[in-house]
């Protein structure tokens, strides 16, 4: 009887481990890439403020003129700001893509965020 209970415990342990590997591990991967995306967006706040200031100073004209730089950070793999103020960023660890575009609605400046992969980006970047 003791051998049977050991086999049942082993099967139960194996089943719990299998469930963990199949369900929990992929969820953790999604979480870590999404967390990195939040950090990237937080890091871009200074760049966004600079673009907003240029936009307002130029009387709501989108062409920001000279190049805007993005401060380097290990979480950012590649980054680019287009002359019209669109920010393109790729995460270093997970490769997720984030695109930020300035929007002017009734005199209120805001940002529109698009993400490359639904599971890898914050909720505000999901389309």
Short mmCIF file of C-alpha atoms in Angstrom, two decimals:
data_model
loop_
_atom_site.label_atom_id
_atom_site.label_comp_id
_atom_site.label_asym_id
_atom_site.label_seq_id
_atom_site.Cartn_x
_atom_site.Cartn_y
_atom_site.Cartn_z
CA UNK A 1 0.00 0.00 0.00
CA UNK A 2 2.87 2.33 0.73
CA UNK A 3 4.29 1.82 -2.77
CA UNK A 4 0.93 2.79 -4.29
CA UNK A 5 0.72 5.98 -2.23
CA UNK A 6 4.27 6.91 -3.28
CA UNK A 7 3.34 6.40 -6.93
CA UNK A 8 0.21 8.52 -6.48
CA UNK A 9 2.27 11.29 -4.81
CA UNK A 10 4.82 11.16 -7.61
CA UNK A 11 2.09 11.36 -10.27
CA UNK A 12 0.46 14.26 -8.43
CA UNK A 13 3.80 16.10 -8.15
CA UNK A 14 4.48 15.49 -11.82
CA UNK A 15 1.01 16.79 -12.77
CA UNK A 16 1.43 19.96 -10.68
CA UNK A 17 4.87 20.58 -12.21
CA UNK A 18 3.47 20.04 -15.70
CA UNK A 19 0.63 22.52 -15.08
CA UNK A 20 3.17 25.03 -13.79
CA UNK A 21 5.35 24.67 -16.87
CA UNK A 22 2.46 24.79 -19.33
CA UNK A 23 0.37 27.59 -17.78
CA UNK A 24 2.37 29.70 -15.35
CA UNK A 25 5.70 29.95 -17.17
CA UNK A 26 4.27 31.50 -20.38
CA UNK A 27 2.24 33.92 -18.25
CA UNK A 28 5.46 35.00 -16.50
CA UNK A 29 7.13 35.57 -19.87
CA UNK A 30 4.25 37.81 -20.99
CA UNK A 31 4.41 39.68 -17.70
CA UNK A 32 8.14 40.32 -17.88
CA UNK A 33 8.02 41.70 -21.43
CA UNK A 34 5.00 43.86 -20.56
CA UNK A 35 6.81 45.12 -17.44
CA UNK A 36 9.78 46.05 -19.61
CA UNK A 37 7.41 47.94 -21.92
CA UNK A 38 6.09 49.95 -18.96
CA UNK A 39 9.69 50.82 -18.02
CA UNK A 40 10.39 51.91 -21.60
CA UNK A 41 7.32 54.19 -21.60
CA UNK A 42 8.39 55.67 -18.26
CA UNK A 43 11.89 56.27 -19.63
CA UNK A 44 10.46 58.10 -22.67
CA UNK A 45 8.62 60.71 -20.58
CA UNK A 46 11.47 63.24 -20.88
CA UNK A 47 11.61 62.83 -24.66
CA UNK A 48 7.83 63.17 -24.93
CA UNK A 49 7.92 66.41 -22.89
CA UNK A 50 10.62 67.81 -25.18
CA UNK A 51 8.57 67.01 -28.29
CA UNK A 52 5.44 68.50 -26.70
CA UNK A 53 7.31 71.71 -25.86
CA UNK A 54 8.58 72.04 -29.43
CA UNK A 55 5.10 71.32 -30.75
CA UNK A 56 3.55 74.06 -28.59
CA UNK A 57 6.38 76.56 -29.31
CA UNK A 58 5.88 76.06 -33.04
CA UNK A 59 2.16 76.82 -32.65
CA UNK A 60 0.85 73.29 -33.09
CA UNK A 61 3.09 72.46 -36.01
CA UNK A 62 4.21 68.83 -35.89
CA UNK A 63 7.64 69.27 -37.54
CA UNK A 64 9.96 69.33 -34.53
CA UNK A 65 12.98 70.45 -36.53
CA UNK A 66 16.32 69.29 -35.26
CA UNK A 67 16.76 65.77 -34.04
CA UNK A 68 15.45 64.84 -30.60
CA UNK A 69 17.61 62.36 -28.75
CA UNK A 70 16.48 59.55 -26.51
CA UNK A 71 18.65 59.04 -23.47
CA UNK A 72 20.30 55.62 -23.66
CA UNK A 73 19.10 52.91 -21.33
CA UNK A 74 19.82 49.16 -21.22
CA UNK A 75 16.10 48.34 -21.59
CA UNK A 76 15.97 50.05 -25.00
CA UNK A 77 17.42 48.11 -27.90
CA UNK A 78 16.76 50.62 -30.69
CA UNK A 79 15.11 54.02 -30.68
CA UNK A 80 14.34 56.67 -33.26
CA UNK A 81 12.42 59.95 -33.31
CA UNK A 82 11.18 61.02 -36.72
CA UNK A 83 11.25 64.71 -37.76
CA UNK A 84 7.50 64.89 -37.22
CA UNK A 85 7.80 63.69 -33.60
CA UNK A 86 6.87 60.03 -33.89
CA UNK A 87 8.84 57.88 -31.44
CA UNK A 88 9.79 54.33 -32.49
CA UNK A 89 11.28 52.05 -29.81
CA UNK A 90 12.27 48.39 -29.63
CA UNK A 91 12.84 46.67 -26.29
CA UNK A 92 16.28 45.18 -25.70
CA UNK A 93 15.39 41.96 -23.91
CA UNK A 94 12.11 40.96 -25.57
CA UNK A 95 12.17 42.93 -28.84
CA UNK A 96 8.69 44.40 -28.42
CA UNK A 97 7.88 47.38 -30.64
CA UNK A 98 6.29 50.58 -29.31
CA UNK A 99 5.27 53.55 -31.46
CA UNK A 100 4.21 56.85 -29.88
CA UNK A 101 2.55 59.60 -31.89
CA UNK A 102 1.63 63.09 -30.75
CA UNK A 103 -2.05 63.98 -30.99
CA UNK A 104 -3.73 67.38 -30.75
CA UNK A 105 -7.44 67.32 -30.03
CA UNK A 106 -9.20 70.63 -29.31
CA UNK A 107 -5.97 72.20 -28.09
CA UNK A 108 -5.15 69.31 -25.76
CA UNK A 109 -1.89 67.51 -26.52
CA UNK A 110 -1.79 63.78 -25.83
CA UNK A 111 0.03 60.67 -27.04
CA UNK A 112 -1.30 57.72 -29.00
CA UNK A 113 0.53 54.48 -28.34
CA UNK A 114 0.68 51.43 -30.60
CA UNK A 115 2.36 48.16 -29.76
CA UNK A 116 3.74 45.43 -31.94
CA UNK A 117 2.63 42.42 -29.92
CA UNK A 118 -0.60 42.35 -27.92
CA UNK A 119 0.85 40.34 -25.05
CA UNK A 120 4.11 42.31 -24.79
CA UNK A 121 2.84 45.87 -24.46
CA UNK A 122 0.84 47.81 -21.86
CA UNK A 123 -2.92 48.08 -22.18
CA UNK A 124 -2.80 51.66 -23.49
CA UNK A 125 -0.72 50.48 -26.49
CA UNK A 126 -3.03 47.66 -27.54
CA UNK A 127 -5.12 48.17 -30.64
#
